[in-house]
Amino acid sequence: METILRPLIVIGGSVLLTLVIGWATDRLMRKADERHNETPLWGLLRRARVPYQLVLCTALLRGSYDEAALFLENRVAVGRVLTLVLIGAAAWLAIRIAAAIVETTYSRYARVHRDPARVRRVRTQVTLIMRVVSAVVGVVAAASMLLTFPAMRAAGASLLASAGILGIVAGVAAQSTLSNMFAGLQIAFGDMVRIGDTVVVDDEWGTVEEITLTFLTVRTWDERRITMPVSYFTSKAFENWSRGGAQMTGTVFLHLDHSAPLEAMRERLRDVLRDCPAWDGRDYGLVVTDSTPSTMEVRALVTAKDADDLWTVRVTVREQLIRWLSERHPYALPRVNAADAALPPGFPVPGRLPGARRTFQHDHQPSPRPDRL
């Protein structure tokens, strides 16, 4: 009877005590979360209740397993398994607690500071810090698990003896990976590019969606994802439209006939921008930037608060101006002239004396035909 009751009391008591402590802790965190609505810390810590209860249960079982007198012939193996589970659960709990603290700190910073660029910068740094913390905790947990095996402790001396050679080999083999990791840290704390920035890389326009220690993801305007190594942004030139402020200036080029009404076009551009919600009202203008024998190039300058609104303003201005010209001033659109140029009044016709009068018979006299052979 004792061989049955002892394992039930030990295992059942450990599980029951874990559930009671976990429930009491969760109740306390819930009340703290209700009292302190200004911080999300307690709500985020509640997400760690699963690894917390796993650590409690494993620690209680590891400490009281010898009293259960169960599987005595495999006592060492069971104890080692419980130790491995305890180390893994503790690492999981540490990562959850660190994530809650870091996320709370970021939330407070974002609530106090209203500058979107600074908030995106801190968000990028927080994301990379969490990845570094997770990697460090994972490596420490894995090393701790390996050290529980006596064979691994015995091999430690030989590994340390060859650490110099292994370090050189590993450094050469992981050269690109290490360079990407250092580039990721440089991006995080050098404020080169941040999550949410609008960038142009390899003639592709998009928004930075994710930054890790090794790669960076850009979401293009047509919802494609471009994944690039972070070392690209530290070794090559790229456009960052969000650095120094999101306000932008754009242009719309039109190729028109030389007779296009420029003053009327300026007034029409002003009316179009006033009716466009995406225009920020900072500046606008319309000038002639180039001229060819057949057309002239007209540039309309517009402004917007960010890249998305600038695109909307540009397409709206282009569409409205072309429609207005085709309806009100169709002669201003470019065309191919197949007729002779119109001469001003009083200009002498080539091949005729000034003041000479042309007659119908002379104008339509047939040209002489050569005699046939």
Short mmCIF file of C-alpha atoms in Angstrom, two decimals:
data_model
loop_
_atom_site.label_atom_id
_atom_site.label_comp_id
_atom_site.label_asym_id
_atom_site.label_seq_id
_atom_site.Cartn_x
_atom_site.Cartn_y
_atom_site.Cartn_z
CA MET A 1 0.00 0.00 0.00
CA GLU A 2 2.86 2.32 0.81
CA THR A 3 4.43 1.76 -2.61
CA ILE A 4 1.24 3.09 -4.20
CA LEU A 5 0.40 5.95 -1.84
CA ARG A 6 3.92 7.38 -1.67
CA PRO A 7 4.24 8.10 -5.46
CA LEU A 8 0.65 9.40 -5.56
CA ILE A 9 1.27 11.74 -2.65
CA VAL A 10 4.57 13.01 -4.03
CA ILE A 11 3.50 13.46 -7.65
CA GLY A 12 -0.07 14.52 -6.89
CA GLY A 13 1.07 16.90 -4.17
CA SER A 14 3.60 18.51 -6.49
CA VAL A 15 1.02 19.00 -9.24
CA LEU A 16 -1.63 20.28 -6.82
CA LEU A 17 0.77 22.67 -5.11
CA THR A 18 1.85 23.95 -8.53
CA LEU A 19 -1.74 24.62 -9.56
CA VAL A 20 -2.54 26.42 -6.30
CA ILE A 21 0.57 28.62 -6.43
CA GLY A 22 0.02 29.31 -10.13
CA TRP A 23 -3.63 30.26 -9.56
CA ALA A 24 -2.77 32.54 -6.63
CA THR A 25 0.01 34.23 -8.61
CA ASP A 26 -2.28 34.74 -11.60
CA ARG A 27 -4.95 36.30 -9.38
CA LEU A 28 -2.44 38.71 -7.90
CA MET A 29 -1.19 39.73 -11.34
CA ARG A 30 -4.73 40.21 -12.61
CA LYS A 31 -5.57 42.54 -9.71
CA ALA A 32 -2.33 44.43 -10.24
CA ASP A 33 -3.17 44.78 -13.93
CA GLU A 34 -6.61 46.19 -13.07
CA ARG A 35 -5.13 48.70 -10.64
CA HIS A 36 -2.32 49.86 -12.89
CA ASN A 37 -3.89 50.43 -16.29
CA GLU A 38 -1.10 52.81 -17.25
CA THR A 39 1.41 49.98 -17.69
CA PRO A 40 1.01 46.69 -19.58
CA LEU A 41 3.66 44.95 -17.43
CA TRP A 42 1.34 42.79 -15.34
CA GLY A 43 -0.74 41.75 -18.32
CA LEU A 44 2.41 40.75 -20.19
CA LEU A 45 3.75 38.84 -17.18
CA ARG A 46 0.54 36.81 -17.10
CA ARG A 47 1.55 35.35 -20.45
CA ALA A 48 4.44 33.65 -18.65
CA ARG A 49 2.16 31.59 -16.38
CA VAL A 50 2.68 28.39 -18.41
CA PRO A 51 6.52 28.33 -18.13
CA TYR A 52 6.16 29.57 -14.53
CA GLN A 53 3.96 26.63 -13.55
CA LEU A 54 6.21 24.25 -15.49
CA VAL A 55 9.25 25.49 -13.53
CA LEU A 56 7.39 25.08 -10.22
CA CYS A 57 6.14 21.59 -11.01
CA THR A 58 9.50 20.37 -12.33
CA ALA A 59 11.40 21.84 -9.36
CA LEU A 60 9.02 20.19 -6.87
CA LEU A 61 9.24 16.85 -8.64
CA ARG A 62 13.02 17.09 -8.89
CA GLY A 63 13.33 17.81 -5.20
CA SER A 64 10.85 15.17 -3.98
CA TYR A 65 11.41 12.42 -6.53
CA ASP A 66 13.71 10.45 -4.24
CA GLU A 67 10.92 10.27 -1.65
CA ALA A 68 8.56 8.70 -4.17
CA ALA A 69 10.74 5.56 -4.45
CA LEU A 70 9.53 5.08 -8.03
CA PHE A 71 11.68 3.52 -10.78
CA LEU A 72 14.65 3.15 -8.48
CA GLU A 73 16.70 1.37 -11.11
CA ASN A 74 16.26 4.37 -13.46
CA ARG A 75 16.54 7.05 -10.80
CA VAL A 76 19.55 8.75 -12.40
CA ALA A 77 17.97 8.91 -15.86
CA VAL A 78 14.67 10.28 -14.51
CA GLY A 79 16.49 12.87 -12.42
CA ARG A 80 18.51 13.98 -15.45
CA VAL A 81 15.36 14.31 -17.56
CA LEU A 82 13.71 16.44 -14.87
CA THR A 83 16.85 18.59 -14.69
CA LEU A 84 16.81 19.12 -18.46
CA VAL A 85 13.13 20.05 -18.39
CA LEU A 86 13.77 22.43 -15.49
CA ILE A 87 16.58 24.19 -17.38
CA GLY A 88 14.47 24.51 -20.53
CA ALA A 89 11.45 25.82 -18.62
CA ALA A 90 13.62 28.31 -16.71
CA ALA A 91 15.05 29.63 -19.98
CA TRP A 92 11.53 29.93 -21.41
CA LEU A 93 10.40 31.83 -18.31
CA ALA A 94 13.42 34.15 -18.44
CA ILE A 95 12.71 35.03 -22.09
CA ARG A 96 9.05 35.77 -21.32
CA ILE A 97 9.94 38.00 -18.37
CA ALA A 98 12.58 39.87 -20.39
CA ALA A 99 10.09 40.37 -23.23
CA ALA A 100 7.50 41.76 -20.81
CA ILE A 101 9.99 44.23 -19.31
CA VAL A 102 11.31 45.38 -22.69
CA GLU A 103 7.81 45.73 -24.19
CA THR A 104 6.66 47.75 -21.18
CA THR A 105 9.64 50.07 -21.47
CA TYR A 106 8.93 50.61 -25.17
CA SER A 107 5.24 51.30 -24.51
CA ARG A 108 6.10 53.99 -21.96
CA TYR A 109 8.58 55.57 -24.35
CA ALA A 110 6.11 55.56 -27.25
CA ARG A 111 3.45 57.12 -25.03
CA VAL A 112 5.71 59.97 -23.91
CA HIS A 113 7.44 60.78 -27.21
CA ARG A 114 5.35 61.84 -30.18
CA ASP A 115 8.10 61.83 -32.81
CA PRO A 116 7.37 58.85 -35.11
CA ALA A 117 10.99 58.62 -36.26
CA ARG A 118 12.33 58.29 -32.70
CA VAL A 119 9.63 55.77 -31.80
CA ARG A 120 10.52 53.62 -34.84
CA ARG A 121 14.18 53.83 -33.90
CA VAL A 122 13.51 52.58 -30.37
CA ARG A 123 11.23 49.87 -31.75
CA THR A 124 14.05 48.63 -33.98
CA GLN A 125 16.49 48.61 -31.08
CA VAL A 126 14.02 46.84 -28.78
CA THR A 127 13.37 44.14 -31.38
CA LEU A 128 17.06 43.42 -31.88
CA ILE A 129 17.75 43.52 -28.13
CA MET A 130 15.07 40.89 -27.56
CA ARG A 131 16.58 38.69 -30.25
CA VAL A 132 20.02 39.01 -28.65
CA VAL A 133 18.63 38.22 -25.20
CA SER A 134 16.76 35.20 -26.54
CA ALA A 135 19.89 33.94 -28.30
CA VAL A 136 22.05 34.40 -25.19
CA VAL A 137 19.52 32.67 -22.92
CA GLY A 138 19.14 29.83 -25.42
CA VAL A 139 22.89 29.33 -25.66
CA VAL A 140 23.30 29.36 -21.86
CA ALA A 141 20.42 26.90 -21.46
CA ALA A 142 21.86 24.56 -24.08
CA ALA A 143 25.29 24.73 -22.47
CA SER A 144 23.78 24.01 -19.06
CA MET A 145 21.96 21.00 -20.46
CA LEU A 146 25.14 19.63 -21.98
CA LEU A 147 27.05 20.08 -18.74
CA THR A 148 24.63 17.74 -16.96
CA PHE A 149 26.18 14.84 -18.86
CA PRO A 150 29.51 13.63 -17.40
CA ALA A 151 30.86 12.81 -20.85
CA MET A 152 30.44 16.42 -21.92
CA ARG A 153 32.30 17.67 -18.84
CA ALA A 154 35.15 15.29 -19.60
CA ALA A 155 35.33 16.52 -23.18
CA GLY A 156 35.46 20.12 -22.06
CA ALA A 157 39.19 20.04 -21.41
CA SER A 158 40.00 18.78 -24.90
CA LEU A 159 37.66 21.33 -26.44
CA LEU A 160 39.33 24.16 -24.54
CA ALA A 161 42.74 22.91 -25.65
CA SER A 162 41.77 23.16 -29.31
CA ALA A 163 39.76 26.37 -28.87
CA GLY A 164 42.31 28.44 -30.77
CA ILE A 165 42.23 26.30 -33.93
CA LEU A 166 38.46 25.85 -33.75
CA GLY A 167 38.03 29.59 -33.30
CA ILE A 168 40.02 30.35 -36.45
CA VAL A 169 38.13 27.74 -38.48
CA ALA A 170 34.76 28.91 -37.17
CA GLY A 171 35.65 32.53 -37.85
CA VAL A 172 36.56 31.82 -41.46
CA ALA A 173 33.51 29.61 -42.02
CA ALA A 174 31.06 32.04 -40.42
CA GLN A 175 32.59 35.23 -41.78
CA SER A 176 29.46 36.32 -43.64
CA THR A 177 27.18 35.41 -40.74
CA LEU A 178 29.28 37.33 -38.24
CA SER A 179 29.45 40.35 -40.54
CA ASN A 180 25.67 40.32 -40.85
CA MET A 181 25.28 40.11 -37.07
CA PHE A 182 27.57 43.07 -36.49
CA ALA A 183 25.81 44.94 -39.30
CA GLY A 184 22.47 44.26 -37.57
CA LEU A 185 23.77 45.77 -34.33
CA GLN A 186 25.17 48.72 -36.27
CA ILE A 187 21.80 49.33 -37.91
CA ALA A 188 19.97 49.07 -34.59
CA PHE A 189 22.10 51.59 -32.72
CA GLY A 190 23.40 53.65 -35.65
CA ASP A 191 19.91 54.84 -36.72
CA MET A 192 20.60 54.05 -40.37
CA VAL A 193 17.26 52.38 -41.09
CA ARG A 194 14.31 51.64 -38.81
CA ILE A 195 11.18 49.54 -38.86
CA GLY A 196 8.53 51.47 -40.78
CA ASP A 197 10.97 53.54 -42.86
CA THR A 198 10.28 54.01 -46.55
CA VAL A 199 13.35 52.92 -48.54
CA VAL A 200 14.41 52.35 -52.13
CA VAL A 201 16.77 49.41 -52.68
CA ASP A 202 17.68 48.02 -56.09
CA ASP A 203 15.08 50.31 -57.73
CA GLU A 204 12.35 48.80 -55.52
CA TRP A 205 10.25 51.10 -53.32
CA GLY A 206 8.88 49.71 -50.07
CA THR A 207 8.59 49.86 -46.28
CA VAL A 208 10.94 48.16 -43.81
CA GLU A 209 8.80 45.47 -42.17
CA GLU A 210 11.27 43.42 -40.11
CA ILE A 211 14.88 43.74 -38.98
CA THR A 212 16.82 40.83 -37.48
CA LEU A 213 20.48 40.27 -36.69
CA THR A 214 21.11 38.73 -40.11
CA PHE A 215 18.45 39.89 -42.59
CA LEU A 216 16.02 42.72 -43.30
CA THR A 217 12.60 42.44 -44.94
CA VAL A 218 11.16 45.19 -47.16
CA ARG A 219 7.45 45.14 -48.05
CA THR A 220 6.97 46.67 -51.50
CA TRP A 221 3.96 48.72 -52.62
CA ASP A 222 2.48 45.67 -54.41
CA GLU A 223 2.74 43.59 -51.18
CA ARG A 224 5.84 41.62 -52.17
CA ARG A 225 8.54 40.91 -49.59
CA ILE A 226 12.20 41.46 -50.39
CA THR A 227 14.58 39.78 -47.93
CA MET A 228 18.10 41.18 -47.95
CA PRO A 229 21.16 40.69 -45.71
CA VAL A 230 21.64 43.57 -43.29
CA SER A 231 25.22 43.94 -44.49
CA TYR A 232 23.76 45.38 -47.72
CA PHE A 233 22.65 48.51 -45.85
CA THR A 234 26.09 49.05 -44.33
CA SER A 235 28.09 48.52 -47.53
CA LYS A 236 25.93 49.99 -50.32
CA ALA A 237 24.04 53.21 -50.91
CA PHE A 238 20.26 53.20 -50.54
CA GLU A 239 17.50 55.80 -50.29
CA ASN A 240 15.75 56.34 -46.95
CA TRP A 241 12.79 58.62 -47.51
CA SER A 242 11.83 58.66 -43.81
CA ARG A 243 15.15 59.81 -42.38
CA GLY A 244 15.04 63.40 -41.14
CA GLY A 245 11.25 63.59 -41.49
CA ALA A 246 8.57 61.95 -43.58
CA GLN A 247 7.64 65.09 -45.59
CA MET A 248 8.44 64.79 -49.26
CA THR A 249 8.40 66.81 -52.49
CA GLY A 250 7.44 65.23 -55.79
CA THR A 251 7.19 66.21 -59.45
CA VAL A 252 4.82 65.53 -62.32
CA PHE A 253 6.22 65.96 -65.85
CA LEU A 254 3.99 66.67 -68.86
CA HIS A 255 5.08 66.97 -72.50
CA LEU A 256 2.85 69.56 -74.19
CA ASP A 257 2.62 71.71 -77.27
CA HIS A 258 4.36 75.06 -77.24
CA SER A 259 0.97 76.79 -77.27
CA ALA A 260 -0.11 75.34 -73.90
CA PRO A 261 -1.69 77.97 -71.59
CA LEU A 262 0.78 78.05 -68.71
CA GLU A 263 -1.02 80.63 -66.55
CA ALA A 264 -4.30 78.75 -66.82
CA MET A 265 -2.49 75.51 -65.97
CA ARG A 266 -1.06 77.09 -62.81
CA GLU A 267 -4.53 78.13 -61.70
CA ARG A 268 -5.89 74.67 -62.51
CA LEU A 269 -3.05 73.03 -60.54
CA ARG A 270 -3.91 75.18 -57.53
CA ASP A 271 -7.58 74.16 -57.74
CA VAL A 272 -6.71 70.46 -58.09
CA LEU A 273 -4.43 70.56 -55.04
CA ARG A 274 -7.03 72.34 -52.94
CA ASP A 275 -9.49 69.52 -53.63
CA CYS A 276 -6.89 66.79 -52.93
CA PRO A 277 -6.85 65.70 -49.24
CA ALA A 278 -3.38 64.15 -49.60
CA TRP A 279 -1.73 67.52 -50.34
CA ASP A 280 -0.22 69.02 -47.18
CA GLY A 281 -0.45 72.63 -48.41
CA ARG A 282 3.26 73.41 -48.05
CA ASP A 283 4.19 74.25 -51.63
CA TYR A 284 3.32 73.85 -55.30
CA GLY A 285 4.49 75.23 -58.62
CA LEU A 286 4.48 74.79 -62.40
CA VAL A 287 7.38 75.75 -64.69
CA VAL A 288 8.77 74.86 -68.11
CA THR A 289 11.94 72.80 -67.63
CA ASP A 290 12.83 71.84 -71.22
CA SER A 291 11.91 72.45 -74.86
CA THR A 292 12.24 70.40 -78.06
CA PRO A 293 11.37 71.25 -81.67
CA SER A 294 7.97 69.58 -81.26
CA THR A 295 7.07 69.82 -77.54
CA MET A 296 7.99 71.45 -74.27
CA GLU A 297 8.43 69.80 -70.87
CA VAL A 298 6.28 71.19 -68.05
CA ARG A 299 7.04 70.25 -64.43
CA ALA A 300 4.41 70.46 -61.70
CA LEU A 301 5.87 70.46 -58.18
CA VAL A 302 3.78 69.16 -55.25
CA THR A 303 4.35 68.27 -51.58
CA ALA A 304 2.89 65.73 -49.12
CA LYS A 305 3.40 64.56 -45.54
CA ASP A 306 4.76 61.11 -46.51
CA ALA A 307 5.54 58.87 -49.47
CA ASP A 308 2.07 57.31 -49.67
CA ASP A 309 0.30 60.67 -49.83
CA LEU A 310 2.87 61.97 -52.31
CA TRP A 311 2.03 59.12 -54.68
CA THR A 312 -1.68 59.96 -54.38
CA VAL A 313 -1.05 63.65 -55.07
CA ARG A 314 1.11 62.95 -58.11
CA VAL A 315 -1.32 60.60 -59.81
CA THR A 316 -4.24 62.94 -59.03
CA VAL A 317 -2.47 65.97 -60.51
CA ARG A 318 -1.39 64.07 -63.61
CA GLU A 319 -4.87 62.71 -64.26
CA GLN A 320 -6.72 65.97 -63.61
CA LEU A 321 -4.38 68.14 -65.69
CA ILE A 322 -4.48 65.82 -68.70
CA ARG A 323 -8.28 65.57 -68.54
CA TRP A 324 -8.63 69.37 -68.21
CA LEU A 325 -6.32 69.99 -71.17
CA SER A 326 -8.12 67.46 -73.38
CA GLU A 327 -11.50 69.04 -72.57
CA ARG A 328 -10.66 72.77 -72.45
CA HIS A 329 -7.41 73.14 -74.40
CA PRO A 330 -6.98 70.18 -76.77
CA TYR A 331 -4.54 72.12 -78.90
CA ALA A 332 -2.06 72.06 -76.00
CA LEU A 333 -1.60 68.30 -76.19
CA PRO A 334 1.36 67.07 -78.24
CA ARG A 335 0.57 66.15 -81.84
CA VAL A 336 2.35 65.33 -85.08
CA ASN A 337 2.01 68.16 -87.65
CA ALA A 338 1.41 66.90 -91.18
CA ALA A 339 0.58 70.34 -92.69
CA ASP A 340 2.67 73.38 -93.56
CA ALA A 341 3.34 75.84 -90.80
CA ALA A 342 0.94 78.78 -90.65
CA LEU A 343 2.61 82.04 -91.73
CA PRO A 344 1.93 85.31 -89.91
CA PRO A 345 -0.07 88.01 -91.78
CA GLY A 346 1.98 90.02 -94.28
CA PHE A 347 4.80 87.50 -94.46
CA PRO A 348 5.93 87.13 -98.15
CA VAL A 349 5.32 83.75 -99.78
CA PRO A 350 8.57 82.15 -101.02
CA GLY A 351 8.98 82.42 -104.84
CA ARG A 352 6.69 85.43 -105.22
CA LEU A 353 7.50 89.13 -105.23
CA PRO A 354 6.00 91.22 -102.47
CA GLY A 355 2.71 92.76 -103.55
CA ALA A 356 2.24 90.35 -106.47
CA ARG A 357 -1.28 89.07 -106.89
CA ARG A 358 -1.92 85.39 -107.33
CA THR A 359 -4.58 84.27 -109.75
CA PHE A 360 -6.57 81.08 -109.80
CA GLN A 361 -5.29 80.12 -113.22
CA HIS A 362 -1.69 80.67 -112.23
CA ASP A 363 -2.02 78.79 -109.00
CA HIS A 364 -3.58 75.79 -110.72
CA GLN A 365 -1.67 75.77 -114.01
CA PRO A 366 -0.61 72.19 -114.81
CA SER A 367 3.07 71.52 -114.79
CA PRO A 368 4.69 70.75 -118.17
CA ARG A 369 5.02 67.05 -118.98
CA PRO A 370 8.09 65.74 -120.74
CA ASP A 371 7.61 64.39 -124.26
CA ARG A 372 7.45 60.69 -124.50
CA LEU A 373 10.25 58.99 -126.33
#
